[in-house]
Coordinates of C-alpha atoms and ligand atoms in Angstrom, one line a residue:
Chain A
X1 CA -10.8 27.5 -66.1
X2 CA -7.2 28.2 -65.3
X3 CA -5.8 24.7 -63.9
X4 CA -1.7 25.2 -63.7
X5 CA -0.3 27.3 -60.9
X6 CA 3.1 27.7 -59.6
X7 CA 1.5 26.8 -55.9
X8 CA -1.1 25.2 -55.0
X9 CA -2.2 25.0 -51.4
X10 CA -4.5 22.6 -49.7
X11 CA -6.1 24.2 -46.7
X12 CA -7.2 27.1 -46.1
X13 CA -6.1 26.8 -42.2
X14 CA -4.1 29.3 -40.7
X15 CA -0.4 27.4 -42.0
X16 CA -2.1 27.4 -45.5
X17 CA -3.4 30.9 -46.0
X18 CA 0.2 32.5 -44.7
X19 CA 1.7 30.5 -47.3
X20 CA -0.5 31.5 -49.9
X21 CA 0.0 35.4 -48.5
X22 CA 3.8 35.3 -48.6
X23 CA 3.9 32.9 -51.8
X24 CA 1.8 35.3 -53.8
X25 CA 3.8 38.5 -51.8
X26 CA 6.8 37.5 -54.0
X27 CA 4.8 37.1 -57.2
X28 CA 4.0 33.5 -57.5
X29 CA 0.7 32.5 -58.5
X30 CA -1.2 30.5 -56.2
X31 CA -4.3 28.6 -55.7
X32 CA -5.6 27.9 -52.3
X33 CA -8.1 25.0 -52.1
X34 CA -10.1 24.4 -48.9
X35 CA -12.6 21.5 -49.2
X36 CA -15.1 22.8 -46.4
X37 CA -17.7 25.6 -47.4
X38 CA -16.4 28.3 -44.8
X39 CA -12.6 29.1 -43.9
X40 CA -12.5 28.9 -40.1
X41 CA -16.2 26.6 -39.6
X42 CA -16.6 24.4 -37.9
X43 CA -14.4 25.2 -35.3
X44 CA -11.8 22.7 -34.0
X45 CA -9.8 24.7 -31.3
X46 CA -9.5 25.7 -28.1
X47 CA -8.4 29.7 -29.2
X48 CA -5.3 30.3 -27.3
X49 CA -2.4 32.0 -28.3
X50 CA 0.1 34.2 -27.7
X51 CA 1.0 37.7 -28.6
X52 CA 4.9 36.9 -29.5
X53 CA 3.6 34.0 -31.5
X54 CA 1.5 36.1 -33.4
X55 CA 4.2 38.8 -33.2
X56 CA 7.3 36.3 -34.8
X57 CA 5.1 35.4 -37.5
X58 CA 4.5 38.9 -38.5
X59 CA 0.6 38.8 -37.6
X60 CA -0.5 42.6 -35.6
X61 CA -3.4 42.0 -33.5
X62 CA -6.9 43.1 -34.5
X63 CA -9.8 43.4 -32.3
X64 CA -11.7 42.5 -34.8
X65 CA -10.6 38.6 -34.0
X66 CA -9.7 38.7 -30.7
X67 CA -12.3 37.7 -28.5
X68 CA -10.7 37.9 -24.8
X69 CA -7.7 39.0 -23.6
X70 CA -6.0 36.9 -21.0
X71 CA -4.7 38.0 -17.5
X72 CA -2.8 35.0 -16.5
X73 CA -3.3 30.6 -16.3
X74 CA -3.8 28.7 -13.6
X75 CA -2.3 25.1 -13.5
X76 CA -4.8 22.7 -11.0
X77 CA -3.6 19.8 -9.8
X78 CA -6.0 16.6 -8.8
X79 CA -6.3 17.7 -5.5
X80 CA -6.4 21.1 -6.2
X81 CA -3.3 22.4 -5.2
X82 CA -3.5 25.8 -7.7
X83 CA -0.1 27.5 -9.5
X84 CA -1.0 31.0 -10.3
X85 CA 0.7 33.1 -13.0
X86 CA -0.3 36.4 -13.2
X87 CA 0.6 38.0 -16.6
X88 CA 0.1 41.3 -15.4
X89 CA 4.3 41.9 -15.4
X90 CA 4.4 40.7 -18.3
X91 CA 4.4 43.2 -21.4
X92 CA 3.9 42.6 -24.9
X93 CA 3.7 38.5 -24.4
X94 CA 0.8 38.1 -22.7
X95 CA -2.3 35.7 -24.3
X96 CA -5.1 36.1 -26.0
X97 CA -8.3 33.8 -26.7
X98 CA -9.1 34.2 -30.3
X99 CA -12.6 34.1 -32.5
X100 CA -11.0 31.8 -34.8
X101 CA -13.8 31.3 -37.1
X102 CA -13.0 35.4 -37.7
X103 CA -9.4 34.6 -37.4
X104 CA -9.2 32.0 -40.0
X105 CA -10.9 34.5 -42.4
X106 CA -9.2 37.1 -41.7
X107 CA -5.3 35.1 -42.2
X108 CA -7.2 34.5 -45.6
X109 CA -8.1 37.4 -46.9
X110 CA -4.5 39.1 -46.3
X111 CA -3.8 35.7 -48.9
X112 CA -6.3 36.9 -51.2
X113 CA -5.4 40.6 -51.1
X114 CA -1.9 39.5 -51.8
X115 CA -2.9 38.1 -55.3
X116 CA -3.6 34.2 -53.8
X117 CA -7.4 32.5 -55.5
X118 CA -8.9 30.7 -53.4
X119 CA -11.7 27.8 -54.3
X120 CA -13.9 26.7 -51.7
X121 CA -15.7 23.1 -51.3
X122 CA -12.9 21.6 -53.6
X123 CA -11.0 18.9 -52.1
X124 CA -7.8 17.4 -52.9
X125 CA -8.1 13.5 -53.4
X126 CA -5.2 12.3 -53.9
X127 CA -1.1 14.2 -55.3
X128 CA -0.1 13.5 -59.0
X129 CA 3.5 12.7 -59.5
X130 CA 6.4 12.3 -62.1
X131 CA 8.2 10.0 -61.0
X132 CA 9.7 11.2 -57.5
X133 CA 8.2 14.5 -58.4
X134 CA 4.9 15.8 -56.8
X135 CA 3.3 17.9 -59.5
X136 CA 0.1 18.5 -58.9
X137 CA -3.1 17.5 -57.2
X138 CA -6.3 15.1 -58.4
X139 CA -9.2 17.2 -56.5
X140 CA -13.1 17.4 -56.7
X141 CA -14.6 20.6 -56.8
X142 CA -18.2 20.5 -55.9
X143 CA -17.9 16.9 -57.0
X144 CA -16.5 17.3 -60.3
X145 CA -13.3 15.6 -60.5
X146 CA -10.4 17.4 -62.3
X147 CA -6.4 17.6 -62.3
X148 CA -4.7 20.9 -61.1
X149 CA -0.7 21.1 -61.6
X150 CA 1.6 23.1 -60.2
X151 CA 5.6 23.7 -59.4
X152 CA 5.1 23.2 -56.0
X153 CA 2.0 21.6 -53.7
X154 CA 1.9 22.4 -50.3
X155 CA -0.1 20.2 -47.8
X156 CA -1.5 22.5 -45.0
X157 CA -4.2 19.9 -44.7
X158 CA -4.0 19.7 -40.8
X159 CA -4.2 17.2 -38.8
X160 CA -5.8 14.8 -41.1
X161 CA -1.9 14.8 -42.8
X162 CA -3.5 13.1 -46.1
X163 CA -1.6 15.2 -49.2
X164 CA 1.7 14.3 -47.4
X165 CA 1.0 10.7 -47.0
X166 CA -0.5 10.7 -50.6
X167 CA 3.1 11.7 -52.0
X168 CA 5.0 8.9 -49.6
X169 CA 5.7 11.0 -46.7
X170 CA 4.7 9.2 -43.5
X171 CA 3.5 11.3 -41.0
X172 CA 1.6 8.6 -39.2
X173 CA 1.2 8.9 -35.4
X174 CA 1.9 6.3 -32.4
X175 CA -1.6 6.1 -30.9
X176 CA 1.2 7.5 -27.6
X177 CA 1.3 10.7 -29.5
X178 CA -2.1 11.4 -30.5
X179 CA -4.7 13.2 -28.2
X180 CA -8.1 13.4 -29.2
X181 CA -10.3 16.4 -27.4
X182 CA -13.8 17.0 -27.0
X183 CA -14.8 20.6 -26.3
X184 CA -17.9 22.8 -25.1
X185 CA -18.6 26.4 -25.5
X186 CA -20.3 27.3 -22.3
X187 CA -21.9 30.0 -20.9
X188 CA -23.8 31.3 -18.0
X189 CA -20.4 29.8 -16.2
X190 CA -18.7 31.0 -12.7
X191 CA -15.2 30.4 -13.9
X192 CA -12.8 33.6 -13.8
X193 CA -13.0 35.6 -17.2
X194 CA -9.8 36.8 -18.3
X195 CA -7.8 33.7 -16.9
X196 CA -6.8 30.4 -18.8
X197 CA -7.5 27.2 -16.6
X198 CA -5.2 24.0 -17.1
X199 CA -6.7 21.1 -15.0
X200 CA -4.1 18.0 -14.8
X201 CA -4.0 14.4 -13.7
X202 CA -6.2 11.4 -14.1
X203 CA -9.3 13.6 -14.7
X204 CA -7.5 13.5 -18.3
X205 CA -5.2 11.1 -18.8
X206 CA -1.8 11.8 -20.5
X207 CA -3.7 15.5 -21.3
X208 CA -5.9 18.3 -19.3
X209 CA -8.9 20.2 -18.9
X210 CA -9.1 23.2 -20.1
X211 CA -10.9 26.6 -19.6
X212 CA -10.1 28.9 -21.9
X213 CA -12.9 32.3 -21.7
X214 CA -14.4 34.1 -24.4
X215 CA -15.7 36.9 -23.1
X216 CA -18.3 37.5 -19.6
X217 CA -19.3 34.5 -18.3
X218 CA -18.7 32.3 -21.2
X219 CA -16.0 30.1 -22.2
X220 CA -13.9 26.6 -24.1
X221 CA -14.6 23.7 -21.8
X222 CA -12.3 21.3 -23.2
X223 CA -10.6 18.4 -22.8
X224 CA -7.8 15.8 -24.4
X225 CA -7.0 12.4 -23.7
X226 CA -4.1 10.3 -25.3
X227 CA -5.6 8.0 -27.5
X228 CA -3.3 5.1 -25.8
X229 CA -5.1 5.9 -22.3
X230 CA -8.7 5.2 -24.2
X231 CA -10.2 2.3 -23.4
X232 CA -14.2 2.8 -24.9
X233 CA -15.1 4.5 -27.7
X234 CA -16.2 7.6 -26.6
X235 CA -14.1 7.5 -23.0
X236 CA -13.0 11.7 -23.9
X237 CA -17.0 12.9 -23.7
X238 CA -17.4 10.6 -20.4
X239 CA -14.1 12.6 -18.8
X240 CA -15.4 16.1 -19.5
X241 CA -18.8 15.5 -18.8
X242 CA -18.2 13.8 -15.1
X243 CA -15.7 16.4 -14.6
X244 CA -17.7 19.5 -15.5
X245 CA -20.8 18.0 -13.2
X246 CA -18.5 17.4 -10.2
X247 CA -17.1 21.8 -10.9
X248 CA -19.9 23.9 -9.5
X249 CA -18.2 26.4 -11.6
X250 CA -18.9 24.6 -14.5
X251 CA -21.8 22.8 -13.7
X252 CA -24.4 26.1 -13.6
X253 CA -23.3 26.1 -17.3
X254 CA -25.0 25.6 -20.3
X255 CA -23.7 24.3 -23.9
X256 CA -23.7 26.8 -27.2
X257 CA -21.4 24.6 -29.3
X258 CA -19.9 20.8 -28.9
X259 CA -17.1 19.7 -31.2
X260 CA -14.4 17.6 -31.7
X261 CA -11.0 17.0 -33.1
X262 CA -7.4 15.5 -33.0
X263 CA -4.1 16.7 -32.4
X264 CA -0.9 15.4 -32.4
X265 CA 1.8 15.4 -29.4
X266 CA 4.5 13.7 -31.6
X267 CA 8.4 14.8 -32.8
X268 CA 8.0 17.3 -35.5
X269 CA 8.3 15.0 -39.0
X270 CA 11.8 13.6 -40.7
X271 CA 10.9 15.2 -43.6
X272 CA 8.8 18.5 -44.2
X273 CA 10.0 19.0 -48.0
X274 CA 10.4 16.7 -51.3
X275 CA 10.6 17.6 -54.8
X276 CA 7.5 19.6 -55.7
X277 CA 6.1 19.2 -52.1
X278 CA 6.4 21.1 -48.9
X279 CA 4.6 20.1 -46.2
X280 CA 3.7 23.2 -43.2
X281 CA 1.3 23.6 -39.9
X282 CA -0.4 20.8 -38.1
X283 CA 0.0 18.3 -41.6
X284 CA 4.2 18.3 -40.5
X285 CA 3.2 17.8 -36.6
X286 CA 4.6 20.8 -35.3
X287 CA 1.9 21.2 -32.3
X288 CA 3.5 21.8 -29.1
X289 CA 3.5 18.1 -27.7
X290 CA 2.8 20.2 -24.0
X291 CA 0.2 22.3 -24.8
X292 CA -1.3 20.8 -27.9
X293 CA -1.1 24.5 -29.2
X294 CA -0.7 24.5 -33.3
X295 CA -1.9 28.2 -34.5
X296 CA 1.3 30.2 -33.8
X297 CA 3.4 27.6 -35.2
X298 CA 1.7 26.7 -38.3
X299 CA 1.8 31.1 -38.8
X300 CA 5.3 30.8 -38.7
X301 CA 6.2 27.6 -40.9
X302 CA 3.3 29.1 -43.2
X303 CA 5.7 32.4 -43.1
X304 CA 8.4 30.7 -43.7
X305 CA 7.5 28.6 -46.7
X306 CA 5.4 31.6 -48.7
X307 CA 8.6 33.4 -48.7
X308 CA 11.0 30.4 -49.9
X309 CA 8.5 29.4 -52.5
X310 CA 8.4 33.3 -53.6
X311 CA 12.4 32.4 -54.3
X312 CA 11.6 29.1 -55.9
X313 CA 9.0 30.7 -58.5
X314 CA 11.6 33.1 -59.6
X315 CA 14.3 30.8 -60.0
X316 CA 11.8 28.6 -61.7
X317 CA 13.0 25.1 -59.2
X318 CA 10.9 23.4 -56.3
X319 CA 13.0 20.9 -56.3
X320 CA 13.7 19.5 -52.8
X321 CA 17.4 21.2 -53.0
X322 CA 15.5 24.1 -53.5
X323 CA 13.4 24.4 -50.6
X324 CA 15.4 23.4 -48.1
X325 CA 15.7 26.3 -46.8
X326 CA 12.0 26.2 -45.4
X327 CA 13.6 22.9 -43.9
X328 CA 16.3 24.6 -42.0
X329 CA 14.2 28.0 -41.5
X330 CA 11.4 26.2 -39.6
X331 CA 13.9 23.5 -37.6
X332 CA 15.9 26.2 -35.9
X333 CA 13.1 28.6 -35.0
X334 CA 11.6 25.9 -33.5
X335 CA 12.5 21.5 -33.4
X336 CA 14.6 22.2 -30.2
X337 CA 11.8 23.5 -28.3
X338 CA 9.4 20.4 -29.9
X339 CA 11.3 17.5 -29.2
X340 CA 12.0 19.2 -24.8
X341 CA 8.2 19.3 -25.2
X342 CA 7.7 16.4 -26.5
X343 CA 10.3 14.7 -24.0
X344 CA 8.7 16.6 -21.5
X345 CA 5.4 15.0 -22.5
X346 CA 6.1 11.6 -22.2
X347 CA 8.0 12.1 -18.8
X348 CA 4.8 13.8 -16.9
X349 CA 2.8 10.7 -18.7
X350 CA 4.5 8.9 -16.2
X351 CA 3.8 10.8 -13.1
X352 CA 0.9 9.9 -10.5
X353 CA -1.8 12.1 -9.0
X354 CA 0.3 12.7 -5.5
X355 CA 3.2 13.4 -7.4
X356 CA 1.6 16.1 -9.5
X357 CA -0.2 17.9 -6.5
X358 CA 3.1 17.9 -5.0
X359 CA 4.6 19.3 -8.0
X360 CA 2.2 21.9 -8.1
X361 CA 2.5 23.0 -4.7
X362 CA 6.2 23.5 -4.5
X363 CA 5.6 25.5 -7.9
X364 CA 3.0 27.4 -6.4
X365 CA 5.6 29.6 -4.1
X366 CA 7.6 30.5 -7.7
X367 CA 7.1 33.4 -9.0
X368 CA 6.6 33.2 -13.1
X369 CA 5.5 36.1 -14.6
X370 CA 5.1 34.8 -17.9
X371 CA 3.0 31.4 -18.9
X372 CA 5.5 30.0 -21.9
X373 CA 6.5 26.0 -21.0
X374 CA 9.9 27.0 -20.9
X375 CA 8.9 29.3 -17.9
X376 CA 7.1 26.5 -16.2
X377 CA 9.8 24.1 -16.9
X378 CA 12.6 26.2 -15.5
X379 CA 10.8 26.5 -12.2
X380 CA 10.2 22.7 -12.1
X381 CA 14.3 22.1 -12.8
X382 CA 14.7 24.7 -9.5
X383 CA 12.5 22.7 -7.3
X384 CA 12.2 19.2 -9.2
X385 CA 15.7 18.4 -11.1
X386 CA 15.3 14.9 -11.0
X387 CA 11.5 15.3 -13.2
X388 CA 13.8 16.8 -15.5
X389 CA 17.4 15.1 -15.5
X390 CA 16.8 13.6 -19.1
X391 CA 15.8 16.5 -21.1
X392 CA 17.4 19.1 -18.7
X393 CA 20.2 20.7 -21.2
X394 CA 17.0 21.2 -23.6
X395 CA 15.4 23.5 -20.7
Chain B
X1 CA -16.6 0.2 -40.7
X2 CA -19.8 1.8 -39.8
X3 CA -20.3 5.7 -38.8
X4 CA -23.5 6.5 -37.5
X5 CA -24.3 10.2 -39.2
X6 CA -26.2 11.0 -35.9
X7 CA -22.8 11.0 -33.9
X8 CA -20.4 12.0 -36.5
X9 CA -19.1 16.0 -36.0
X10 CA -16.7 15.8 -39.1
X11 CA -14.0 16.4 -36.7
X12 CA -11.1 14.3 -38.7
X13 CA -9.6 12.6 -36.0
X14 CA -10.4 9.5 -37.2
X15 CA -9.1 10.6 -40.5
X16 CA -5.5 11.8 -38.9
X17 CA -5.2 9.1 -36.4
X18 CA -5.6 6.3 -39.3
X19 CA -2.3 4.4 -39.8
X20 CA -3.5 3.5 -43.5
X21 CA -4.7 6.7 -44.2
X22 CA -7.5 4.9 -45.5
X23 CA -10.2 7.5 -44.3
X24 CA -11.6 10.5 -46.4
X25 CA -13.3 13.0 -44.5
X26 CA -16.1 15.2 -47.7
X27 CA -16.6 17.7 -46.0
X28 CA -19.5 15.7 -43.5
X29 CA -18.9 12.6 -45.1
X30 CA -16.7 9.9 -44.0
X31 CA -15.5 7.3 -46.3
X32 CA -13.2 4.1 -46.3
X33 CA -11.1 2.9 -48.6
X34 CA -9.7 -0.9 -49.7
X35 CA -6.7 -0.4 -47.6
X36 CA -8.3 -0.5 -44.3
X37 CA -7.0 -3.5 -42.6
X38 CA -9.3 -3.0 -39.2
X39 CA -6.8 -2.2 -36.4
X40 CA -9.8 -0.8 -34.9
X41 CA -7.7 2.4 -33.7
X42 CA -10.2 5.0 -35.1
X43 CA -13.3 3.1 -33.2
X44 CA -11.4 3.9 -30.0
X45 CA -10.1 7.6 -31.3
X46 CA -13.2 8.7 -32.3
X47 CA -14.3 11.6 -29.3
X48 CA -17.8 11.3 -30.7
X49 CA -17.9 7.0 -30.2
X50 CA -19.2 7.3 -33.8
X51 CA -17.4 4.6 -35.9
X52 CA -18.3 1.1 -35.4
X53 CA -16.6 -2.6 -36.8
X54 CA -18.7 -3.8 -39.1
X55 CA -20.3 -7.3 -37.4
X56 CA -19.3 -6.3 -34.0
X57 CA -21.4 -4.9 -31.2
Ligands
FAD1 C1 -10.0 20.6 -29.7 C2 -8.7 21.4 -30.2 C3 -8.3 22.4 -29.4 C4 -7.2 23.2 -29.9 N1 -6.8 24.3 -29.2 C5 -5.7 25.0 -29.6 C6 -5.4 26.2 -28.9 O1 -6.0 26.6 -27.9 N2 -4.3 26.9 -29.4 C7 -3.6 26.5 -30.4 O2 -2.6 27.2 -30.8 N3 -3.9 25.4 -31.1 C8 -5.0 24.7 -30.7 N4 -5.3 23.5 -31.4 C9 -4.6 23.2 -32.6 C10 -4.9 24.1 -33.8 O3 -6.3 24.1 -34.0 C11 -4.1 23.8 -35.0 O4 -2.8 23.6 -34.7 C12 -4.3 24.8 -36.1 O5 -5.6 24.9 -36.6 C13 -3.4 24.3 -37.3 O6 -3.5 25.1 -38.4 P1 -3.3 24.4 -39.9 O7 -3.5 25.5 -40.8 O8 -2.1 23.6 -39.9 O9 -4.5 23.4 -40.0 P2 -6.1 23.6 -39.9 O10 -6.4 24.8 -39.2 O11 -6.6 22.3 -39.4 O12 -6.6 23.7 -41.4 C14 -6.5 22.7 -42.3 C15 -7.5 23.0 -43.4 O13 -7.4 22.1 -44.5 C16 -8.6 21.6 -44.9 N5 -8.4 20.3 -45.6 C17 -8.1 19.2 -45.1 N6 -8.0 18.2 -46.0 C18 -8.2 18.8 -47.2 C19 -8.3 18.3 -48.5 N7 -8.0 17.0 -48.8 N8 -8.6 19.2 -49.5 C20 -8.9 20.5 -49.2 N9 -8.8 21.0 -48.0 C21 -8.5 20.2 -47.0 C22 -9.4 21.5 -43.7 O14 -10.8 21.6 -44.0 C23 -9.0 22.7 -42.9 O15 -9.7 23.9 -43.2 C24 -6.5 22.8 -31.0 C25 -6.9 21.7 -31.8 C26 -8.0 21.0 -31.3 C27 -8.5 19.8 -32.2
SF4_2 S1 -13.4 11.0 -35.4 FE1 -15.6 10.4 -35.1 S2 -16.6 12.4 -35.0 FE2 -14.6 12.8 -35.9 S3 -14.9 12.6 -38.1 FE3 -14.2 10.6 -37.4 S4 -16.2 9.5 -37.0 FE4 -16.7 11.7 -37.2
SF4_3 S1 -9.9 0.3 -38.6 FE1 -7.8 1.0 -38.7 S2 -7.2 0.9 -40.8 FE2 -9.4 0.8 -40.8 S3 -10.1 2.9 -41.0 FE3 -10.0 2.5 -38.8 S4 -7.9 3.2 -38.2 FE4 -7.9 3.0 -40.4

């Protein structure tokens, strides 16, 4: 069994299996391990996304994973003041609710038809270093322990963020910038079926409730809740549940499929590259802090670092010199954006239930054609400066 | 720590969330390692209310 590679990635997510596409694209050999049994199960996502994300990150559309196509969001305040933005204006950006279990196969087959190998039900344990060099990875494949090297390692483990922490890059998380979400695919609902639903305010504190459809009368009832506005272990259920028994829209419903998961709301990380490691998706913290959305990102970092890794196999250096310029591709295309979010973020944390449904009203007399933050936030500066005044030359 | 395997979902939030990064998710089973000092942070994190401190109720 062939055990050296020049790139091994860990996790077979979407930020993983674009690296392993580009990567192996520009000749490198690569390894994709994935410790689960199926790419894309179980599901830990909510399916939204956009078509310009999928668009900068060099992903066309295919029906094939695409389960509904969206005609606009609706933001609802506590007292149910309603902002409407109908995408219908809105060309080429509109969103879509994906199959991801579909979608998370399909990112990695395009790896494997690149040249990429992919193991399944191996897991990576722990990073093996020279000195301040990451070289390779101690994993168990179907339980059998054994040592993989490599040039380069990249840790598209997700949220769980272990490879990078393994090699001595913290990406720990303030329990401030950590949601954790509880979700329901539900059918036989009442809800509208090509529009996204954002539900704010105490109902989910420091996140929302969303409803996200998939298709008929079926859709993701979600919701997250910063982990420093928990009080009882399992508080997250207990908000979704009361919530979707007091929505008669929701309430008619019936559950297909319950799951769970975390995400980060943080900065993006200090460091996303050392020697020999490269760090890309959800495992470098580059979720939206707003929206808690992580799949178009992690497409483009995983983009980004496949092709500079293709450049460090033929000059034969991952050093962290190197790759820097995954570093500086992935900052400009996005850490602006991240850190208004995440200011952004911690300023609506602060903001009560009246204050949002006033919020919401004034916004629902703008006209936004297109449901992007940035949108939202610019409407807010017009009619709110003063929610805005310390992050506003960010907007 | 104690999980109960009837609440458990795998969903590695515990395993994110830990600031010792002394959680290992296999694939449905959870494990701790020495450097668990018991913050308690995953007890609360946990959407499922699965992980309990061992000798507390
Ligand atoms: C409830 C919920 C709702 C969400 N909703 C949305 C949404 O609507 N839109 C959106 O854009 N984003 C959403 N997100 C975030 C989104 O799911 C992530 O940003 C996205 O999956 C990140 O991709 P990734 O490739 O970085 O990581 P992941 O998709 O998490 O993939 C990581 C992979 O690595 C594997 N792995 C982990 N550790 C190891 C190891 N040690 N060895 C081997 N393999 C390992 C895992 O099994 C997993 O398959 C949501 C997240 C949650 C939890
Ligand atoms: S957070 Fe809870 S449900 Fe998720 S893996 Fe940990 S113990 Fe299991
Ligand atoms: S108690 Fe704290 S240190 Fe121990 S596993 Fe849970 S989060 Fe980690």
């Amino acid at each position: 069994m062939k055990t050296d590679y020049d790139v091994i990635v860990v996790g077979a997510g979407p930020a993983g299996s674009m690296t392993a596409k580009h990567a192996a694209k520009k000749g490198a050999k690569v390894l994709m391990i994935e410790k689960r049994q199926e790419i894309g199960a179980s599901l830990r996502c909510a399916e939204g996304v956009n078509k310009k994300g999928l668009a900068k990150a060099g992903v066309p559309v295919d029906k094939r994973w695409v389960s509904a196509d969206i005609a606009g969001a609706k933001l609802v305040s506590p007292g149910g003041h309603v902002f409407r933005i109908d995408e219908s204006q809105a060309g080429a950006e509109v969103g879509l609710v994906l199959e991801r279990h579909l979608f998370d196969k399909a990112m990695a087959a395009d790896a494997a038809r690149a040249g990429a190998e992919i193991w399944l039900k191996t897991a990576a344990v722990d990073v093996i270093k020279e000195g301040d060099k990451v070289v390779g990875v101690k994993a168990k494949r179907e339980g059998e322990p054994m040592k993989l090297t490599a040039g380069c390692v990249v840790a598209a483990d997700g949220f769980e963020s272990q490879v990078a922490r393994w090699a001595g890059i913290d990406t720990s998380l303030k329990a401030g910038d950590i949601t954790t979400c509880y979700q329901y695919r539900m059918t036989n609902l009442k809800t509208e079926p090509d529009y996204c639903e954002f539900i704010i305010g105490s109902v989910a504190p420091g996140g929302y409730i969303w409803v996200f459809p998939k298709g008929d009368d079926t859709a993701n009832v979600g919701i997250g809740v910063l982990a420093s506005k928990l009080k009882r272990p399992g508080d997250v259920k207990m908000y979704l549940d009361s919530w979707i028994k007091k929505d008669p829209r929701l309430s008619c419903g019936q559950p297909l499929e319950a799951l769970a998961g975390g995400v980060s709301v943080s900065p993006p990380v200090e460091r996303s590259i050392m020697n020999g490691l490269i760090l890309v998706g959800d495992s470098a913290r580059i979720i939206d802090p707003i929206t808690g959305g992580g799949i178009a990102n992690g497409l483009l970092a995983g983009k980004f670092a496949g092709e500079v890794l293709g450049d460090c196999v033929q000059a034969n250096d991952f050093s962290e010199r190197s790759l820097m310029p995954y570093d500086k591709l992935w900052r400009d295309a996005m850490e602006n954006r991240l850190w208004r979010n995440w200011m952004a973020k911690e300023k609506f944390l602060t903001l009560s239930d009246e204050t949002l449904d006033g919020v919401i009203d004034t916004l629902s007399t703008a006209n936004v054609d297109k449901m992007s933050v940035h949108n939202i936030l610019i409407a807010i500066k017009e009619r709110h400066p003063e929610l805005v005044k310390e992050f506003e030359e960010l907007i | 720590m104690i999980v109960s395997i009837e609440k458990c979902m795998h969903c590695g939030a515990c395993v994110g969330s830990c600031p010792q990064n002394a959680i290992f998710l296999n694939e449905i089973v959870l494990e701790f390692n020495e450097n668990c000092n018991k913050c308690g942070r995953c007890v609360r994190i946990c959407p499922a209310g699965a992980i309990e401190m061992e000798g507390k109720k």
